[in-house]
Coordinates of C-alpha atoms and ligand atoms in Angstrom, one line a residue:
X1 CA 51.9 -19.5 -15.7
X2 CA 51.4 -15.8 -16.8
X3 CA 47.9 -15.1 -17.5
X4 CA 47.2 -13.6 -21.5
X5 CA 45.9 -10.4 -21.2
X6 CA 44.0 -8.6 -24.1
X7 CA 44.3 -4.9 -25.1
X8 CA 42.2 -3.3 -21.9
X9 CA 45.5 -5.5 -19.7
X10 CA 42.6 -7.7 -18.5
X11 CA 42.8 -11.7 -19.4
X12 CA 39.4 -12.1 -20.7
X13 CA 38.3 -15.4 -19.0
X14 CA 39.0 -13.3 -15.7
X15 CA 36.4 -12.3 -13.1
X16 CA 37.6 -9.1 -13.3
X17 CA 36.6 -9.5 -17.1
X18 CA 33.4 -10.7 -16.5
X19 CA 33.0 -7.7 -13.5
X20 CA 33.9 -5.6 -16.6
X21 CA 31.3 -6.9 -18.8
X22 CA 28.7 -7.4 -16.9
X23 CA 28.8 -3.5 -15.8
X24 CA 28.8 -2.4 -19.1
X25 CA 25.8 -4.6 -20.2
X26 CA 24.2 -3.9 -17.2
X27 CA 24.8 0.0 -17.8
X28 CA 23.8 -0.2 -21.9
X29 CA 20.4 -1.8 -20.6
X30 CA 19.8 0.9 -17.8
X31 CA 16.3 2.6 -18.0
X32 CA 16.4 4.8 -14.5
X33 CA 18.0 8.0 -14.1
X34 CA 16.4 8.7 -10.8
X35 CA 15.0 5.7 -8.7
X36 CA 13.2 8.2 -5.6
X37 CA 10.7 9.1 -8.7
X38 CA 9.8 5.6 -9.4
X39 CA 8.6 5.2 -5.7
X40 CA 8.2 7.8 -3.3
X41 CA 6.2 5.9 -1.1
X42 CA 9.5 4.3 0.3
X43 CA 11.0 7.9 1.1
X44 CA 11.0 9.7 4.5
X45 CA 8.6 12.7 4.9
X46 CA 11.0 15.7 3.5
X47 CA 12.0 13.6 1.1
X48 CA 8.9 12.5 -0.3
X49 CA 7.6 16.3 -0.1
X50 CA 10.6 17.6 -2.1
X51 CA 9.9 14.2 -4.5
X52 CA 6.2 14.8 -5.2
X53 CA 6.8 19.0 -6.0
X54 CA 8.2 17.2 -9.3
X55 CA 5.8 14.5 -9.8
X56 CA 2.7 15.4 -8.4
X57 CA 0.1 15.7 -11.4
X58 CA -2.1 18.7 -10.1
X59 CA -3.9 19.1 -13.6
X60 CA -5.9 15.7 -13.1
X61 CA -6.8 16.5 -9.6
X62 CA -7.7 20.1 -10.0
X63 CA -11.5 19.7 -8.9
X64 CA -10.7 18.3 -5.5
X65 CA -7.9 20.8 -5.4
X66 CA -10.1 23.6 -5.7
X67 CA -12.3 22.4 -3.0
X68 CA -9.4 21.8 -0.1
X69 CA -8.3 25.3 -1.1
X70 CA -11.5 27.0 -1.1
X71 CA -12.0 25.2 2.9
X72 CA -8.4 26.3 3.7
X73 CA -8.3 30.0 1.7
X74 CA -10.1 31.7 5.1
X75 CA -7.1 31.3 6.8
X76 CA -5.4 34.0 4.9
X77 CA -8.1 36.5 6.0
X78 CA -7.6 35.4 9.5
X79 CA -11.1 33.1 9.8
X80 CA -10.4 29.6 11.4
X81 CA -11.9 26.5 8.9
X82 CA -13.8 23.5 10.6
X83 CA -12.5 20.1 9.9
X84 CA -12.4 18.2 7.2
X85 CA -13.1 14.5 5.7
X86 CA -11.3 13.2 3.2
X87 CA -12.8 9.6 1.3
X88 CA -11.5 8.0 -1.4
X89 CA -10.8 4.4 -2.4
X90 CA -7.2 3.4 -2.0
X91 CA -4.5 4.8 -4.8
X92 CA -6.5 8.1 -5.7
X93 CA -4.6 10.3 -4.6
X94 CA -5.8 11.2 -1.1
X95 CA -2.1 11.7 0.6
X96 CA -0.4 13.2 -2.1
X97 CA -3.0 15.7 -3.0
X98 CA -2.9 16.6 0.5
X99 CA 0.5 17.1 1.7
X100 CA 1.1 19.2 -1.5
X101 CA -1.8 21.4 -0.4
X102 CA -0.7 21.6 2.8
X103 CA 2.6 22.5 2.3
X104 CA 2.2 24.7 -0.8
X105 CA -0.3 26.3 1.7
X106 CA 2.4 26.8 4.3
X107 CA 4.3 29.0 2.0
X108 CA 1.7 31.0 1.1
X109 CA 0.6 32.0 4.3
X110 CA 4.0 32.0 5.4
X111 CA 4.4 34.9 2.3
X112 CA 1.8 36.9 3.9
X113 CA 2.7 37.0 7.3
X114 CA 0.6 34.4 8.6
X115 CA 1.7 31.8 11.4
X116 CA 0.4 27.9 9.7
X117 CA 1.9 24.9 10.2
X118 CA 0.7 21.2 9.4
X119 CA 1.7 17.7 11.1
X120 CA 1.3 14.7 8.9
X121 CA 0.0 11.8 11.5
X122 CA 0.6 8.2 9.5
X123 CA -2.0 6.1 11.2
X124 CA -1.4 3.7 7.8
X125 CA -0.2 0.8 10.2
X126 CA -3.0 -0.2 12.8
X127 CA -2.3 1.6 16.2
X128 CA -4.1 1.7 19.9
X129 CA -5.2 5.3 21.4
X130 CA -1.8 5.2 23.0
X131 CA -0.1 4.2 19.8
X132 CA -1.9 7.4 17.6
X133 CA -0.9 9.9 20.3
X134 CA 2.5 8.7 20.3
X135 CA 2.4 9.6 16.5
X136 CA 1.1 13.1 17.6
X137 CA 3.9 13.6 20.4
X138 CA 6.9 12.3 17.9
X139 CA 5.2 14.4 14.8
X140 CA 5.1 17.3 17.0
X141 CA 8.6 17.5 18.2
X142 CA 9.8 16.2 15.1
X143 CA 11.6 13.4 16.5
X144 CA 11.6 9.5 16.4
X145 CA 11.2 9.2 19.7
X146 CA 9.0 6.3 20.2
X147 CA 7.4 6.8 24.0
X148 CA 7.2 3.8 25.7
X149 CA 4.2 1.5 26.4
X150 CA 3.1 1.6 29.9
X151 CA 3.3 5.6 30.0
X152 CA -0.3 6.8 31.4
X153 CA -2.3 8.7 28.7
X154 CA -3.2 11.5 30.3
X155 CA 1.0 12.0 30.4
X156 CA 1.1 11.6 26.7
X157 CA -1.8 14.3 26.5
X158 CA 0.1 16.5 28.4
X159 CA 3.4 15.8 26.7
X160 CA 1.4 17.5 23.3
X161 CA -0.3 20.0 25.0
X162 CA 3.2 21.5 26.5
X163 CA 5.1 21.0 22.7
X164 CA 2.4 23.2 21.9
X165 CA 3.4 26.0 24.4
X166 CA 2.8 29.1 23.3
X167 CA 2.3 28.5 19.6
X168 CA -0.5 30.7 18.4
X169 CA -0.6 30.2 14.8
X170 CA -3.2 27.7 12.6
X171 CA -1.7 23.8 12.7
X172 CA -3.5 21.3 10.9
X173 CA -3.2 17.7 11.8
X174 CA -3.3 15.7 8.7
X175 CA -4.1 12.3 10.2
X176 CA -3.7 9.5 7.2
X177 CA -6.0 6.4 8.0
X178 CA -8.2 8.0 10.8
X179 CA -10.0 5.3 10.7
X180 CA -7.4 2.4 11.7
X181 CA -7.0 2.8 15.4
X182 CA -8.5 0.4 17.8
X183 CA -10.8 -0.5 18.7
X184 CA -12.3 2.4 17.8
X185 CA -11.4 6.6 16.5
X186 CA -13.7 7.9 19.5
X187 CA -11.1 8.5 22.3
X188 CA -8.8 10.0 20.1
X189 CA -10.7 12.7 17.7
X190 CA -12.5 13.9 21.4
X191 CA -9.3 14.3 22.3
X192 CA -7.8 16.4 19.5
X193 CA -11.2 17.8 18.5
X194 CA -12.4 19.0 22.2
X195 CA -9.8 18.3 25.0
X196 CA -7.0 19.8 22.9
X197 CA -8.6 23.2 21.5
X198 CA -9.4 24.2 25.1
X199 CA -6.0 23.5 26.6
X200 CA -3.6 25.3 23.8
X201 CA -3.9 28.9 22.1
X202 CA -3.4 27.8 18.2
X203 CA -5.9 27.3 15.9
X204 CA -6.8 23.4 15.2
X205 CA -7.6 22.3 12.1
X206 CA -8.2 18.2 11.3
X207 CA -8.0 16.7 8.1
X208 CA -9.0 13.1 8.1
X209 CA -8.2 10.7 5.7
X210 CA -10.0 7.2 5.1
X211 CA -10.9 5.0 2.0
X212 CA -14.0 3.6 4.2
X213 CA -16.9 5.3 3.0
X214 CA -19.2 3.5 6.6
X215 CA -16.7 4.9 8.9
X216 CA -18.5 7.8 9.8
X217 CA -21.2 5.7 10.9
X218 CA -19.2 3.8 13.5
X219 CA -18.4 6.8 15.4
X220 CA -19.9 8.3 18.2
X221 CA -22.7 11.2 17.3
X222 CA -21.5 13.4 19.5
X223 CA -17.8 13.2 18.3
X224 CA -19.5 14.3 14.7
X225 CA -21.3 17.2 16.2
X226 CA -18.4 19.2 17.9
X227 CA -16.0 18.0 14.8
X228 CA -18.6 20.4 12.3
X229 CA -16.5 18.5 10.0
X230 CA -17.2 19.4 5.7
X231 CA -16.6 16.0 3.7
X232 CA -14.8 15.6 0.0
X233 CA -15.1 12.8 -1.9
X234 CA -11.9 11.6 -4.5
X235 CA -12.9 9.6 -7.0
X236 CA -11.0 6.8 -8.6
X237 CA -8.4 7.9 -11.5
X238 CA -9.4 6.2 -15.1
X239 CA -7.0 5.2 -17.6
X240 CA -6.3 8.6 -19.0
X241 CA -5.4 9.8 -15.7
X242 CA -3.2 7.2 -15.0
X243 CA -1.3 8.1 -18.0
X244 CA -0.9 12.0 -17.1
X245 CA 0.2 10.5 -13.5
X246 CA 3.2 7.8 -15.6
X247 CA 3.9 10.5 -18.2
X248 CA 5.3 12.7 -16.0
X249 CA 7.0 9.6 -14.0
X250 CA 9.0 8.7 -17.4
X251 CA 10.0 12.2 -17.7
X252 CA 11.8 12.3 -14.0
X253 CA 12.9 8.5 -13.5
X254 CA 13.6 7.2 -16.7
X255 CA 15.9 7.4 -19.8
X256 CA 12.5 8.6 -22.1
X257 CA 14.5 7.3 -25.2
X258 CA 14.5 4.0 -24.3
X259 CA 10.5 3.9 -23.7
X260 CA 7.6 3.0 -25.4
X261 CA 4.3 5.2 -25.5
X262 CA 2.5 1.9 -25.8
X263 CA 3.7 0.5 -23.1
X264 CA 2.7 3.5 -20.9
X265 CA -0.9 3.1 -22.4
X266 CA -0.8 -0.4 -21.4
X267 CA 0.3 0.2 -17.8
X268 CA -2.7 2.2 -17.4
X269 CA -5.1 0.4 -19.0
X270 CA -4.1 -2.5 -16.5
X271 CA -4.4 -0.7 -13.9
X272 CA -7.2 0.9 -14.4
X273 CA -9.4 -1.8 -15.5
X274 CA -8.6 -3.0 -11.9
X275 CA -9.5 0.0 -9.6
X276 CA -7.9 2.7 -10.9
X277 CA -5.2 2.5 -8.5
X278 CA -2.2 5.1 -8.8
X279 CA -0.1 3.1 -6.8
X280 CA -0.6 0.0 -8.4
X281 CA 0.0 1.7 -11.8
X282 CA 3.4 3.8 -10.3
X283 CA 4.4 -0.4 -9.0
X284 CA 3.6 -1.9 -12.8
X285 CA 5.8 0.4 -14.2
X286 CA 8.2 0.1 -11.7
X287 CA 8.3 -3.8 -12.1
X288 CA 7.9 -3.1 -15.8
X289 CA 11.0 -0.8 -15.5
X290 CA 12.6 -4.1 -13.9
X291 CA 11.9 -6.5 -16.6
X292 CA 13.2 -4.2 -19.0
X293 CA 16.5 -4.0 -17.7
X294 CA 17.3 -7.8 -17.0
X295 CA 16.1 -8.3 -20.8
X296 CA 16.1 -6.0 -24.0
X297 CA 16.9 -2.5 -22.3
X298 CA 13.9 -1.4 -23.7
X299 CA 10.4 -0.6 -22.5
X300 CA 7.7 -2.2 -24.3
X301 CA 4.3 -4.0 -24.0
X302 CA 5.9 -7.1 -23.8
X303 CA 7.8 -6.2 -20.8
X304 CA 4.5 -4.7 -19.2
X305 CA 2.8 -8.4 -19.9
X306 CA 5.7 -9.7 -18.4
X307 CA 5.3 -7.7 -15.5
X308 CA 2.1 -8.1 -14.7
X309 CA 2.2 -11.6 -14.7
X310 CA 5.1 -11.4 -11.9
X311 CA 3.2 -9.4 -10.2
X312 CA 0.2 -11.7 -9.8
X313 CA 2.9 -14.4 -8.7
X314 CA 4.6 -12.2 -6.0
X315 CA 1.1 -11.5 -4.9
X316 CA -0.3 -15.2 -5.2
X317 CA 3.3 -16.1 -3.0
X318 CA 2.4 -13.6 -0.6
X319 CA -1.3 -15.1 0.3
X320 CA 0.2 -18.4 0.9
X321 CA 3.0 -17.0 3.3
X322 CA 0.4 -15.9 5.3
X323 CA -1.6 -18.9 5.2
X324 CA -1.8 -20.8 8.9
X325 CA -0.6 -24.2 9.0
X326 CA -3.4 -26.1 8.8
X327 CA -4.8 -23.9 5.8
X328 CA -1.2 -24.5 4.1
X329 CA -1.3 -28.3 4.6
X330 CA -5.1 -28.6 3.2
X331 CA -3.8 -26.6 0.2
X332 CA -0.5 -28.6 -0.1
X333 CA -2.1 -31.9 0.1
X334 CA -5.0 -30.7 -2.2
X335 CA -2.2 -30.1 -4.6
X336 CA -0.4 -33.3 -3.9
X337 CA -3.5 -34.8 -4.6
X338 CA -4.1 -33.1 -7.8
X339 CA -0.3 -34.1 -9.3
X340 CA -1.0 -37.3 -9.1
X341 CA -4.4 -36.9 -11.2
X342 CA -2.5 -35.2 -13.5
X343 CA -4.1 -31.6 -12.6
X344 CA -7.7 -32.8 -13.5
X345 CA -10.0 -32.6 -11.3
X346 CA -10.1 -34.1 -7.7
X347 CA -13.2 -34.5 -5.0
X348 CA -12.9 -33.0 -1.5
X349 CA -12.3 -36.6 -0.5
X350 CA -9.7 -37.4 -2.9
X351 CA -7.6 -34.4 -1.3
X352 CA -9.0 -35.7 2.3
X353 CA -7.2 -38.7 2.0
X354 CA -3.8 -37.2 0.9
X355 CA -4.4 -34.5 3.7
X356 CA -5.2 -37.4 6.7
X357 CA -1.3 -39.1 5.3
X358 CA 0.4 -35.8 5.3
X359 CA -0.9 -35.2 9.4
X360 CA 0.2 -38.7 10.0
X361 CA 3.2 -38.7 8.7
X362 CA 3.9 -35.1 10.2
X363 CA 2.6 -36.1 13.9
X364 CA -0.3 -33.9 13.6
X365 CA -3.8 -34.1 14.5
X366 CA -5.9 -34.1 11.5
X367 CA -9.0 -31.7 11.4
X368 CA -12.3 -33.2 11.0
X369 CA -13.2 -33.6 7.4
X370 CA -16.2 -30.9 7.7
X371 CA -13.3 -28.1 8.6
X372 CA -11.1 -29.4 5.8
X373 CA -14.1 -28.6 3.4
X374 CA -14.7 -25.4 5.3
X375 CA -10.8 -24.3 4.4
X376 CA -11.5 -25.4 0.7
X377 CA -13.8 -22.6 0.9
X378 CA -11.7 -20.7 2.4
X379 CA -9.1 -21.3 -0.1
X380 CA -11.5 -20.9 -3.1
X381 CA -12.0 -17.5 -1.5
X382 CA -8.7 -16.0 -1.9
X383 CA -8.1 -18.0 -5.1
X384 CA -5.7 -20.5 -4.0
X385 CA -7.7 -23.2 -5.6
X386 CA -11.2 -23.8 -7.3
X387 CA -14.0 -25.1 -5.3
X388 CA -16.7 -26.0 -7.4
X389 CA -19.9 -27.6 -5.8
X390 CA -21.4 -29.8 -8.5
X391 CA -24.3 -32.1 -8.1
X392 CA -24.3 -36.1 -8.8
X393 CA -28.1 -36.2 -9.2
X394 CA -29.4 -38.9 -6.2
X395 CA -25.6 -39.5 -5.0
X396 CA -26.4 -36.0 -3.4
X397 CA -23.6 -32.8 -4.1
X398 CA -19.5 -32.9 -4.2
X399 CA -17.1 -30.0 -4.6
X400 CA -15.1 -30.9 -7.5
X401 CA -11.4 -28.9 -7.0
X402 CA -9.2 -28.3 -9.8
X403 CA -5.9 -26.0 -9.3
X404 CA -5.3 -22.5 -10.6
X405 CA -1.9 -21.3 -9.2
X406 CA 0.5 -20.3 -11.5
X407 CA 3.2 -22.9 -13.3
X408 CA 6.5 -21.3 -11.3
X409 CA 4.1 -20.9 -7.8
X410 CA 3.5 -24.3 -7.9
X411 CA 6.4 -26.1 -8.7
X412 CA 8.1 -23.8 -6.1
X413 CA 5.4 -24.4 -3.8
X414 CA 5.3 -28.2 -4.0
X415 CA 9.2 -28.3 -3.9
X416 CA 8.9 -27.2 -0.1
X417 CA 8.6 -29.2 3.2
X418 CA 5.2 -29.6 4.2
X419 CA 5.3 -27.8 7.4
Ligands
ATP1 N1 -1.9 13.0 -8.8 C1 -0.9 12.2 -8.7 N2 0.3 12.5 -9.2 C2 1.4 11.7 -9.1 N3 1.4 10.5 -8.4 C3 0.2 10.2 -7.8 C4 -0.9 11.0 -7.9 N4 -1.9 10.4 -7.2 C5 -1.4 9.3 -6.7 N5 -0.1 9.1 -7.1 C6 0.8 8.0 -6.8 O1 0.0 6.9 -6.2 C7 0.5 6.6 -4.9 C8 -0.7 6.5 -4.0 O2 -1.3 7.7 -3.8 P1 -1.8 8.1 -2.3 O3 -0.9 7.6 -1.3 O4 -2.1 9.6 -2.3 O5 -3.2 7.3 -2.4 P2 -4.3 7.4 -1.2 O6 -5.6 7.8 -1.8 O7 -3.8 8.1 0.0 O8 -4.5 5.8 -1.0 P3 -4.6 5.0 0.4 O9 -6.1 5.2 0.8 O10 -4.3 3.6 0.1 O11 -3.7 5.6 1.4 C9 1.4 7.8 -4.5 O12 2.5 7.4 -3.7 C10 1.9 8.3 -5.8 O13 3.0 7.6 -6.2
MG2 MG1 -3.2 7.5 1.8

């Protein structure tokens, strides 16, 4: 039978219809114009340069600015600046602030005649001595040539000493995360602070990253001494900051129209109230952003609440993924136990019990019940459940546990296979 077809020539109970419609509701509720604004931490190096010349907000980190510039300025008059050390707690600002130095910097000198380049050396994943060089050599030759494991060191050394040939300019290392090599920084900054200046004609400069404010202390003194390194300190954005730093993120990413001022101030005030994190504002907004579109097409406190709270699940989901199994079958069976109390309160034994049926039934060996109670600590810890020690006067103490995951964690949670 011929299908009825309405004035566009499509039948309306069609999937092509319902293609149709969905694309244009999906389209009405849009918010993002540009998605690379929204998060640049996902972009490759050039890209995230060109991305952060837009939304980089100078103006609220103009102090620490100053001071990179005023280390870096001699350079123009031909005068070689010591190292530097960058702290800062996560999300202030630390990498940005830097690579928009650095490069801005480039030009300049460039402008005037002056030979300065810098290498950005991500150390943001945990790597070995090996593993950091490697980052040197491939940062160096600008490739993503990963050198293999089992090449000597000393090769590696000399693979970076010859890229450097007969460069005779200034080239800073920017080395994001110093501090995460192991087992320790030591081998590495001797290298690039003394091995390396006596082998190569440029001019070295190192800027070192790190949000641990000990981490001096844990290297050697002697690696502190030839590194005449000058420290800066970046302090955590408030909630006023925050909104300079989304202000200008609306203005690039999103479809302004269609968003609230309020929602903004919310945005920061979350995040801010937390640790002032830039990133975990920029990944609010951008989950905000989200909600937005799937509902009302509009950006409002409600979708901020909304977001929030999804956040805290995604996180909450994440913990237990990386639970081990005997951590994830004391929480499962604590929650077990706890369903079947109607999510009042249970002892340590009560969820025992449930625990010692679950290893039977799964063929494992049960732990002891003194390492099950140490794992309900554990589990308190990282808020999975709440472990309360209460006393019963001369029956001695008990940890009373009571739940505290979210509704749609649990249910999906409990809904699983137990191993
Ligand atoms: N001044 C700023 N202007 C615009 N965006 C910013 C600014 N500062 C931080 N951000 C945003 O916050 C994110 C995190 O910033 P950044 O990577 O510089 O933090 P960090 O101090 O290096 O943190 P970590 O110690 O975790 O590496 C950036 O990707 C950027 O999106
Ligand atoms: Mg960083």
């Amino acid at each position: 039978m011929k299908e009825m077809s309405d004035g566009t020539g499509l039948n309306p109970d069609s999937t092509e219809s319902l293609i149709e419609s969905i694309h244009a509701t999906q389209k009405k509720r849009s918010l993002v114009l540009n998605p690379d604004y929204l998060d640049d931490e996902k972009l490759s190096e050039d890209e995230r340069t060109r991305v952060l010349k837009e939304i980089f907000n100078r103006n609220i980190r103009e102090k620490q600015l100053s001071r990179i510039i005023s280390h870096l300025a001699p350079v123009l008059d031909g005068v070689h600046p010591t190292s530097a050390l960058v702290f800062g707690p996560t999300g202030a600002g630390k990498t940005v602030t830097l690579m928009h130095v650095l490069s801005t910097f480039e030009r300049v000198a460039s402008g005037r005649g002056i030979t300065f380049r810098y290498c950005y050396i991500d150390l943001t994943s945990p790597k070995t001595y090996f593993g950091a060089l490697n980052e040197v050599a491939i940062a160096l030759d600008g490739s993503s040539r990963k050198y293999r494991k089992g090449i000597p060191i000393q090769y590696m050394q000399t693979t970076i000493i010859e890229s450097l040939g007969n460069y005779d300019g200034y080239l800073t290392f920017l080395i994001d995360e110093a501090d995460n090599i192991r087992p320790n920084s030591d081998d590495f900054l001797t290298f690039l602070a003394k091995t390396l200046p006596r082998k190569v004609s440029c001019r070295l400069i190192l800027i070192l990253l790190t949000n641990r404010l000990d981490w001096e202390k844990t290297l050697d003194p002697r690696i502190l001494s030839f590194l005449k390194k000058t420290d800066m300190i970046f302090e955590p954005y408030d909630a006023l900051d925050l909104l300079e730093i989304l202000k200008l993120r609306v203005e690039k990413a999103l479809d302004k129209k269609k968003v609230e001022q309020a929602s903004l101030r919310k945005v920061a005030a979350l995040a801010s109230r937390e640790t002032g994190d830039a990133r975990k504002a920029v990944e609010l907004l951008a989950k905000a952003v989200k909600v937005a579109e799937e509902t009302t097409g509009r950006l409002s406190e409600n979708e901020v609440d909304i977001a929030a709270d999804r956040l805290e699940i995604d996180k909450t989901e994440e913990v237990i993924k990386t639970l081990a199994v005997q951590q994830r079958l004391a929480l499962k069976s604590c929650y077990h136990a706890l369903s079947k109390d109607g999510f009042r309160k249970i002892s340590t034994g009560d969820a025992y019990q449930v625990y010692g049926r679950v290893c039977s039934y799964e063929n494992l060996r049960p732990l002891t019940q003194r390492r099950f109670s140490e794992i309900m600590n554990f589990l308190d810890l990282y808020g999975l459940v709440n472990a309360k020690v209460v006393s019963k006067g001369r029956y001695g103490k008990t940890r009373e546990i009571s739940g505290c995951l979210p509704q749609e964690v649990l249910e999906r949670f409990l809904s699983e296979k137990f191993c």
